[in-house]
Short mmCIF file of the N, C-alpha and C atoms (twelve columns), coordinates in Angstrom:
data_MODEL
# 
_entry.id   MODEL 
# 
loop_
_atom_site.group_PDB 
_atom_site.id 
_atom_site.type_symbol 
_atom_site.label_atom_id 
_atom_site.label_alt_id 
_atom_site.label_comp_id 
_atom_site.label_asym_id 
_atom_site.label_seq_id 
_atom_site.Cartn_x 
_atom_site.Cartn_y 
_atom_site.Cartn_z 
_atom_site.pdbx_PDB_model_num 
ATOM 1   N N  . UNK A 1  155.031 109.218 98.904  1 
ATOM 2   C CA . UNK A 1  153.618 108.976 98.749  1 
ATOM 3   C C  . UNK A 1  153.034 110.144 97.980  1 
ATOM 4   N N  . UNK A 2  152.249 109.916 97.224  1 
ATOM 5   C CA . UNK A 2  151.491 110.506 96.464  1 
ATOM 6   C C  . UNK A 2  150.141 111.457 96.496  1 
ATOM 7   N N  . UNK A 3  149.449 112.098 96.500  1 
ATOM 8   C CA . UNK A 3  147.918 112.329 96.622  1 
ATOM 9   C C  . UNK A 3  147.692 113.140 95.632  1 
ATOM 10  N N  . UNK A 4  146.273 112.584 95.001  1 
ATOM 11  C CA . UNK A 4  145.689 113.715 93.910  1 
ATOM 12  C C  . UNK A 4  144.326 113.620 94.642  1 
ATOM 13  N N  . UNK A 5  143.353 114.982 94.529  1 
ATOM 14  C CA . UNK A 5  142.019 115.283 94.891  1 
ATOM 15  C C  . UNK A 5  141.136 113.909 94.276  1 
ATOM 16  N N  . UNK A 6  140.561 113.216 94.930  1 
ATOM 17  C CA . UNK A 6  139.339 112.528 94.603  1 
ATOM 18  C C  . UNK A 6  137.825 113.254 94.341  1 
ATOM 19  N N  . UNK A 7  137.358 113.407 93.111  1 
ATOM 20  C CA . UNK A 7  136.022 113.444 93.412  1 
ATOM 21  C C  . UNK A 7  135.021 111.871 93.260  1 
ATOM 22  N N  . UNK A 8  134.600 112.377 95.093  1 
ATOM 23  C CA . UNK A 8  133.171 111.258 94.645  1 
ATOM 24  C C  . UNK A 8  131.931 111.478 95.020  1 
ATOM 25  N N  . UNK A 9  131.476 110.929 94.112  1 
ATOM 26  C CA . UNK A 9  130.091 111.396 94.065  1 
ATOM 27  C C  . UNK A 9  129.265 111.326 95.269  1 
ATOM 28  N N  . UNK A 10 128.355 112.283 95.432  1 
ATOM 29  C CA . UNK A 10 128.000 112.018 97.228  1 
ATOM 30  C C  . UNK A 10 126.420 111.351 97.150  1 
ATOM 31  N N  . UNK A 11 125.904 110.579 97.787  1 
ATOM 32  C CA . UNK A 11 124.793 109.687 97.792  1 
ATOM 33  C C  . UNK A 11 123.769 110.573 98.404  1 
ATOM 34  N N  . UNK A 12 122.642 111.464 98.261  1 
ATOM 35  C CA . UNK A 12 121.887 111.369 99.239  1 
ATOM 36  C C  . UNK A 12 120.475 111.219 99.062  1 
ATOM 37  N N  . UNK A 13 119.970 111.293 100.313 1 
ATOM 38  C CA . UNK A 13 118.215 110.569 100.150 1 
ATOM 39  C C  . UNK A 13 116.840 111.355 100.659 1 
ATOM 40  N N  . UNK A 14 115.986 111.073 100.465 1 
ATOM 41  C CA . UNK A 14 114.804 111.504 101.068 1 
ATOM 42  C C  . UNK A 14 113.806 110.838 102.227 1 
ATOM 43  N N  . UNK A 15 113.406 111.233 103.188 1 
ATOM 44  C CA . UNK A 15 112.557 110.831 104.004 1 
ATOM 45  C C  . UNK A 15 111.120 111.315 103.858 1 
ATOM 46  N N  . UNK A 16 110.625 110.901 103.839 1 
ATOM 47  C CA . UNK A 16 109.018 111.575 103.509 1 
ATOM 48  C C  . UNK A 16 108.003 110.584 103.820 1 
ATOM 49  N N  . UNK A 17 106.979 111.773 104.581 1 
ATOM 50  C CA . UNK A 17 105.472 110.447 104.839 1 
ATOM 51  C C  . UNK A 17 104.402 111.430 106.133 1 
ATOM 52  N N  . UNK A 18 103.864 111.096 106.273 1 
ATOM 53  C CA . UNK A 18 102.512 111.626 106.700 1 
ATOM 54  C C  . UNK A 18 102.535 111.157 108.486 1 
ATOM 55  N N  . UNK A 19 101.579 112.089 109.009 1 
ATOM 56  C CA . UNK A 19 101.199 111.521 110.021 1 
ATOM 57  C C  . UNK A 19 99.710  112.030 110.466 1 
ATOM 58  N N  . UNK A 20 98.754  111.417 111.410 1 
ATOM 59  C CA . UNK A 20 97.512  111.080 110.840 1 
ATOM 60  C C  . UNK A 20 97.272  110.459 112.383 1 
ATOM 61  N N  . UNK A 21 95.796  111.097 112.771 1 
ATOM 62  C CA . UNK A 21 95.436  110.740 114.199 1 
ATOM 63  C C  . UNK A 21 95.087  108.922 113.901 1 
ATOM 64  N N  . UNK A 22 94.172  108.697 115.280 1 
ATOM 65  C CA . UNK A 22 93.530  107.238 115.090 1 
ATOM 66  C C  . UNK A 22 92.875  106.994 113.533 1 
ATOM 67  N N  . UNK A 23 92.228  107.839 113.392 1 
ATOM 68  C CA . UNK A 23 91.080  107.886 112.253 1 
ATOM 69  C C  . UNK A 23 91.574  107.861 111.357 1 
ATOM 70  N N  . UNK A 24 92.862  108.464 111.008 1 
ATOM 71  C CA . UNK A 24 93.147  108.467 109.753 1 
ATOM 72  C C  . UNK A 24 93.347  109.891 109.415 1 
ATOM 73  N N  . UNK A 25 92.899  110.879 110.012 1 
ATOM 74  C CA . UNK A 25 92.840  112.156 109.858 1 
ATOM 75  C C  . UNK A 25 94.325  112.945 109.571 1 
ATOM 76  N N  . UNK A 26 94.621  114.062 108.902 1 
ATOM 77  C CA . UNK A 26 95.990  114.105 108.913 1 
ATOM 78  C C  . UNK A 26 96.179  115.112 110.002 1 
ATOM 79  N N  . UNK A 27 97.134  114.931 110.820 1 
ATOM 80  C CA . UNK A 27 97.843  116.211 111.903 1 
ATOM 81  C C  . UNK A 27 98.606  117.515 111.263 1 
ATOM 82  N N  . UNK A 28 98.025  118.147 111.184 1 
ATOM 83  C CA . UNK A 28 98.866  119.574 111.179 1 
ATOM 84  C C  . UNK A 28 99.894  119.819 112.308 1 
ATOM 85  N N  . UNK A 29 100.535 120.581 111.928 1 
ATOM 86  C CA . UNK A 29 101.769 120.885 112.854 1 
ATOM 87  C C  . UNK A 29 102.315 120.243 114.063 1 
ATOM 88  N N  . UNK A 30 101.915 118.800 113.547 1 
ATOM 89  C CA . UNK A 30 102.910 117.508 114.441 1 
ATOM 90  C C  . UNK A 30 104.424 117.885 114.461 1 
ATOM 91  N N  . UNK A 31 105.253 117.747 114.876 1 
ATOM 92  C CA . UNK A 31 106.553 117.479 115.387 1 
ATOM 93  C C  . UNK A 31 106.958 116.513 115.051 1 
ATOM 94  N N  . UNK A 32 107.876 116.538 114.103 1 
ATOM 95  C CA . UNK A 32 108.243 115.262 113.614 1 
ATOM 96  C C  . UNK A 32 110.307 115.185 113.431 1 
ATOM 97  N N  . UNK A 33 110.653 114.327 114.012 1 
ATOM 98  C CA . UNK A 33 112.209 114.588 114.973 1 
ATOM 99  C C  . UNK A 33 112.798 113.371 114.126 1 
ATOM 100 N N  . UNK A 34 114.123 113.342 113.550 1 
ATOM 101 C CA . UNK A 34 115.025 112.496 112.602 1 
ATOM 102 C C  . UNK A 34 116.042 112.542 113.198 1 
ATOM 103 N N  . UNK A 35 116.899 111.481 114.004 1 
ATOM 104 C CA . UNK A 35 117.617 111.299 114.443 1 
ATOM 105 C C  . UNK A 35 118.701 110.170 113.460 1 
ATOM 106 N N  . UNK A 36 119.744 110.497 113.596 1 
ATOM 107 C CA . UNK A 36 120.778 109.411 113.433 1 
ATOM 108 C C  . UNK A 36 121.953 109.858 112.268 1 
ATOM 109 N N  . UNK A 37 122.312 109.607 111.314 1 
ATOM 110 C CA . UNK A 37 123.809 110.577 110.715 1 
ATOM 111 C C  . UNK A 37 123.353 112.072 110.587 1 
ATOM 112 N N  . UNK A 38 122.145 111.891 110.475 1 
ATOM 113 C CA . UNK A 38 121.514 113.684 110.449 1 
ATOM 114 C C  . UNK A 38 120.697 113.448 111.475 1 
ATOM 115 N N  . UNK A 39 120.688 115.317 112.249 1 
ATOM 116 C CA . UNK A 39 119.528 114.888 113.233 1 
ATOM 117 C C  . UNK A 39 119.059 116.296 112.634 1 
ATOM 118 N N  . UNK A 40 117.424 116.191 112.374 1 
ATOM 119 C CA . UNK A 40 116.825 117.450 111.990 1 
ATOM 120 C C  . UNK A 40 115.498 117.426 112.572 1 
ATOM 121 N N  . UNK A 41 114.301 119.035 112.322 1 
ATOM 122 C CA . UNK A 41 113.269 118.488 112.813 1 
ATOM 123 C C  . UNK A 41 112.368 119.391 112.165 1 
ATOM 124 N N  . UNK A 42 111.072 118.843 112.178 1 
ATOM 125 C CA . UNK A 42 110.425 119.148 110.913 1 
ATOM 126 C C  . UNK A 42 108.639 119.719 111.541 1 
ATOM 127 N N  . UNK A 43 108.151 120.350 110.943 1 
ATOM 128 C CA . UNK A 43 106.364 120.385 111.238 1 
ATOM 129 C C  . UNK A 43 105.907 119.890 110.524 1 
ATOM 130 N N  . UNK A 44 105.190 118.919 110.380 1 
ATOM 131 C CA . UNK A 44 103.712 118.524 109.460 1 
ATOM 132 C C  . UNK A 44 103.266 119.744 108.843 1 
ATOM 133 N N  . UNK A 45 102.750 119.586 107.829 1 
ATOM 134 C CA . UNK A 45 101.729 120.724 106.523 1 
ATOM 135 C C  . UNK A 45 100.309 120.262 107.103 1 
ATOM 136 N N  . UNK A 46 99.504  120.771 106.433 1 
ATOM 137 C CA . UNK A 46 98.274  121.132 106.735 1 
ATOM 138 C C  . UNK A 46 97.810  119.791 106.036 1 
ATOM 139 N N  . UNK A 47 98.169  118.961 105.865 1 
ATOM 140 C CA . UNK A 47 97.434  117.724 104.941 1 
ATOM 141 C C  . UNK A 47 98.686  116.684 105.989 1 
ATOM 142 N N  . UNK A 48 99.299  117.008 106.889 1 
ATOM 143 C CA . UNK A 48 99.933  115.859 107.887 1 
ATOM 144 C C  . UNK A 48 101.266 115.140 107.616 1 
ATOM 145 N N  . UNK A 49 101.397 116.366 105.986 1 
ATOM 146 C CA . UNK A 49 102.831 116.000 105.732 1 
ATOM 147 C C  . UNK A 49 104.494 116.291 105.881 1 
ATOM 148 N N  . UNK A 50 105.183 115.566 106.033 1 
ATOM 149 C CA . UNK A 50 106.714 115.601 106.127 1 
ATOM 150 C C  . UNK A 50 107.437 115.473 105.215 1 
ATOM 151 N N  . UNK A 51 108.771 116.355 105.176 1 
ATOM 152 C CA . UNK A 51 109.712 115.713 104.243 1 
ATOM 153 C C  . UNK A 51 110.780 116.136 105.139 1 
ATOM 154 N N  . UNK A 52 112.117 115.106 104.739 1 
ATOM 155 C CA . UNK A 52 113.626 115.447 104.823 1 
ATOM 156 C C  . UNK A 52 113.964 114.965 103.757 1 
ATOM 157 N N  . UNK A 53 114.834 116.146 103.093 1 
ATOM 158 C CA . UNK A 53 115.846 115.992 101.781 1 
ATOM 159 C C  . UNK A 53 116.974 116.060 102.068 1 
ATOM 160 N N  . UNK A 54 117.707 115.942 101.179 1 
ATOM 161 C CA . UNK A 54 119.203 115.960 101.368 1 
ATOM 162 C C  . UNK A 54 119.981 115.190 102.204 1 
ATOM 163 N N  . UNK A 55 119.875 113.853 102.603 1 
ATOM 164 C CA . UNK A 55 119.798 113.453 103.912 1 
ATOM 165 C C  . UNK A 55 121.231 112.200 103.540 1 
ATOM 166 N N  . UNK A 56 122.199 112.233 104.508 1 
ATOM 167 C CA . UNK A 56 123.353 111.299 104.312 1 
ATOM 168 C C  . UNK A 56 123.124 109.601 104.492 1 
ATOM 169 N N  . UNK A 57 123.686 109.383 103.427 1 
ATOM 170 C CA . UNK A 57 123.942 107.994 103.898 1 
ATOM 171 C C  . UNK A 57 123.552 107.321 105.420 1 
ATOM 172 N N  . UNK A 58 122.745 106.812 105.435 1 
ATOM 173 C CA . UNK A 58 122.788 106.185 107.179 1 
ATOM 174 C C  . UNK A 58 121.523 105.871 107.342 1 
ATOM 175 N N  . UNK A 59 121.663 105.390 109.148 1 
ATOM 176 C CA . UNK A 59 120.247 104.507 109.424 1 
ATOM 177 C C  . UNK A 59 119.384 105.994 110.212 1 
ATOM 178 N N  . UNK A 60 118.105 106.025 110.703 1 
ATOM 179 C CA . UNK A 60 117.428 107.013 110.744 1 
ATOM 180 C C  . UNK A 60 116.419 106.681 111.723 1 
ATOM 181 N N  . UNK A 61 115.801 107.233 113.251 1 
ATOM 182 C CA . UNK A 61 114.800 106.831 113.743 1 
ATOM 183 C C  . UNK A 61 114.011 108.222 113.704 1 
ATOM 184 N N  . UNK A 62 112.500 107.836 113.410 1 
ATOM 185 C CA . UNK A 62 111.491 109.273 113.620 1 
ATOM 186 C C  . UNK A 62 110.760 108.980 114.278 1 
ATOM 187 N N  . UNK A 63 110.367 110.047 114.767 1 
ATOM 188 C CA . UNK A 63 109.607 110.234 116.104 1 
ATOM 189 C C  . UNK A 63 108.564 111.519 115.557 1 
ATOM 190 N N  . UNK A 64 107.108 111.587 116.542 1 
ATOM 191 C CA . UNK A 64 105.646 112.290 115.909 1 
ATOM 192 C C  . UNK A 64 105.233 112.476 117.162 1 
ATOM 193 N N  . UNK A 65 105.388 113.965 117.307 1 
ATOM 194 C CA . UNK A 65 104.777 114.165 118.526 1 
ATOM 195 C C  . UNK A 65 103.559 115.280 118.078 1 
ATOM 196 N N  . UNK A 66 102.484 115.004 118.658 1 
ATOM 197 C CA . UNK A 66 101.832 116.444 119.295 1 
ATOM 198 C C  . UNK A 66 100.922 116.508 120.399 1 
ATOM 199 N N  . UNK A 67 101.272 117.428 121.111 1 
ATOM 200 C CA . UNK A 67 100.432 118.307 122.479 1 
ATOM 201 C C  . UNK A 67 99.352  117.402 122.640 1 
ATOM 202 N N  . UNK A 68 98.291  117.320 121.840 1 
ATOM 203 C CA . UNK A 68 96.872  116.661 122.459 1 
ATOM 204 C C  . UNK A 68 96.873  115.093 121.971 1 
ATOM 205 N N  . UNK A 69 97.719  114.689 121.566 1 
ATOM 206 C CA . UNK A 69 98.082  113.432 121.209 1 
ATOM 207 C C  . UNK A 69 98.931  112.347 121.665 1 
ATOM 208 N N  . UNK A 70 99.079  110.975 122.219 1 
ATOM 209 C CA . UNK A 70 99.898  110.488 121.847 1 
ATOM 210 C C  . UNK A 70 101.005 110.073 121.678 1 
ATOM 211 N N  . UNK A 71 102.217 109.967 122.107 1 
ATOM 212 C CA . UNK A 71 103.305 109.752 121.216 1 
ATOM 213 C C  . UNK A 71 102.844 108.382 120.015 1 
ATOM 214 N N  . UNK A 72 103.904 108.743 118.676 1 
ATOM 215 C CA . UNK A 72 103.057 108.012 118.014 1 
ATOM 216 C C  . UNK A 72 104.458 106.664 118.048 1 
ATOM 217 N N  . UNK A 73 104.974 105.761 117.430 1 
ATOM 218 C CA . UNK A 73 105.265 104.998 117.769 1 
ATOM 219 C C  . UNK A 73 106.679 105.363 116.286 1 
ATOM 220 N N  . UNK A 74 108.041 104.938 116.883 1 
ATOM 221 C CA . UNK A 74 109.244 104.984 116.111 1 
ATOM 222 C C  . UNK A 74 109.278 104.572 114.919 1 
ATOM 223 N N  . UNK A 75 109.486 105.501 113.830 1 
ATOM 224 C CA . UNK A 75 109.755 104.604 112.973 1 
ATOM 225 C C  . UNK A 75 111.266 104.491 112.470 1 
ATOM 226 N N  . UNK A 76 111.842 103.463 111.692 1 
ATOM 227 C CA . UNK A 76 112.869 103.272 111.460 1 
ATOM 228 C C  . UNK A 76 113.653 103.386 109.598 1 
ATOM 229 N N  . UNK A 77 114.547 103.926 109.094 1 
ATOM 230 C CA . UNK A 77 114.482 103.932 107.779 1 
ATOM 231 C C  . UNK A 77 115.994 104.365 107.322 1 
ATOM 232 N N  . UNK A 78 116.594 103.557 106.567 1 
ATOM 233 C CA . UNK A 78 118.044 103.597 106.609 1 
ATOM 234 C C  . UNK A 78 118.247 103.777 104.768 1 
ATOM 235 N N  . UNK A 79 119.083 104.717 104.220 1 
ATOM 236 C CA . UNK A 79 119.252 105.366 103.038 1 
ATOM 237 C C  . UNK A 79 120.832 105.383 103.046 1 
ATOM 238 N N  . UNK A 80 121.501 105.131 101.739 1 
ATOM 239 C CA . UNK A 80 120.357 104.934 100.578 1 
ATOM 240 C C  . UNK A 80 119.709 103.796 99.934  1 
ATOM 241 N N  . UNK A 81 119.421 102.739 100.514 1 
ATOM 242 C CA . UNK A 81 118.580 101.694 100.745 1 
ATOM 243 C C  . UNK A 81 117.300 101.894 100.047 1 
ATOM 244 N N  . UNK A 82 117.115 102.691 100.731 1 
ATOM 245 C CA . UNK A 82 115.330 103.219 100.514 1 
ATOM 246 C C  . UNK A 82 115.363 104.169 99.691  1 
ATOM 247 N N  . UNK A 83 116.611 105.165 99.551  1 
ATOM 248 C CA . UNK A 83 116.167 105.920 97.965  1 
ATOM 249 C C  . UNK A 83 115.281 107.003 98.282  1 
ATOM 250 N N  . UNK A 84 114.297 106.980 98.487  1 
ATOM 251 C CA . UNK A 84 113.403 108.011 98.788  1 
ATOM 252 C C  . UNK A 84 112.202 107.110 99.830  1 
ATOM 253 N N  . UNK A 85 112.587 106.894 100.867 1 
ATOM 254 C CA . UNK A 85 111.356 106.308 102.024 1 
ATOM 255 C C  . UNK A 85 110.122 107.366 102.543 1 
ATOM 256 N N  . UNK A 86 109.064 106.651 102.270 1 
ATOM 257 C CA . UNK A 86 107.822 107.391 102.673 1 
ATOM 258 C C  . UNK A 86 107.277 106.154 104.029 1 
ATOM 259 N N  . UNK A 87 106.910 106.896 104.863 1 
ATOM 260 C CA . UNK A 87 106.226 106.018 105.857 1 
ATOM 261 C C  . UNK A 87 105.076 106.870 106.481 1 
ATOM 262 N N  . UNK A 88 104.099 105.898 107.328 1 
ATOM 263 C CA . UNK A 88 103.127 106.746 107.778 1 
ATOM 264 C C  . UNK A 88 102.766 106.372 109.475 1 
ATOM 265 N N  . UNK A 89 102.613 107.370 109.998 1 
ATOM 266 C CA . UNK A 89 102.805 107.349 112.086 1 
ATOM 267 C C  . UNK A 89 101.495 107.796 112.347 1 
ATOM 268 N N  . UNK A 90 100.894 107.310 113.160 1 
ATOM 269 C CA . UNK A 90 99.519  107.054 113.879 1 
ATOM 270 C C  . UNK A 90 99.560  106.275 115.161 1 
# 
């Protein structure tokens, strides 16, 4: 049997999107938790935003927490499908 090195090219994706009280308002330093081939975890920016880069192949649940709030409700997002998925939690 044989073997030579394979290169292949590696797929990866972005998660990105906001989170934002009842009103619409954006949350600063929400908690925002990515579970599933990657598990990472992130703070909201001062305008309520998130990102995950670099992110493997696979399906993905997020979760938005903060202290005087809420839990906000799961979201779901599977790459590279979505390529670069933006969603928004309230």
């Amino acid at each position: 049997m044989c073997s030579a090195p394979v290169a292949l090219a590696q797929t990866t994706a972005q998660v990105a999107g906001s989170v934002n009280d009842d009103t619409g308002l954006p949350l600063a330093g929400a908690t925002v938790r990515l579970t599933g081939a990657t598990d990472r975890v992130v703070q909201t920016n001062p305008d309520g935003e998130f990102t995950f880069d670099n992110l493997a192949e696979g399906a993905y649940e997020l979760t938005a927490r903060k202290a005087e709030f809420a839990p906000a409700d799961t979201l779901r997002a599977r790459t590279p499908t979505c390529g670069s998925c933006r969603g928004s939690a309230r």
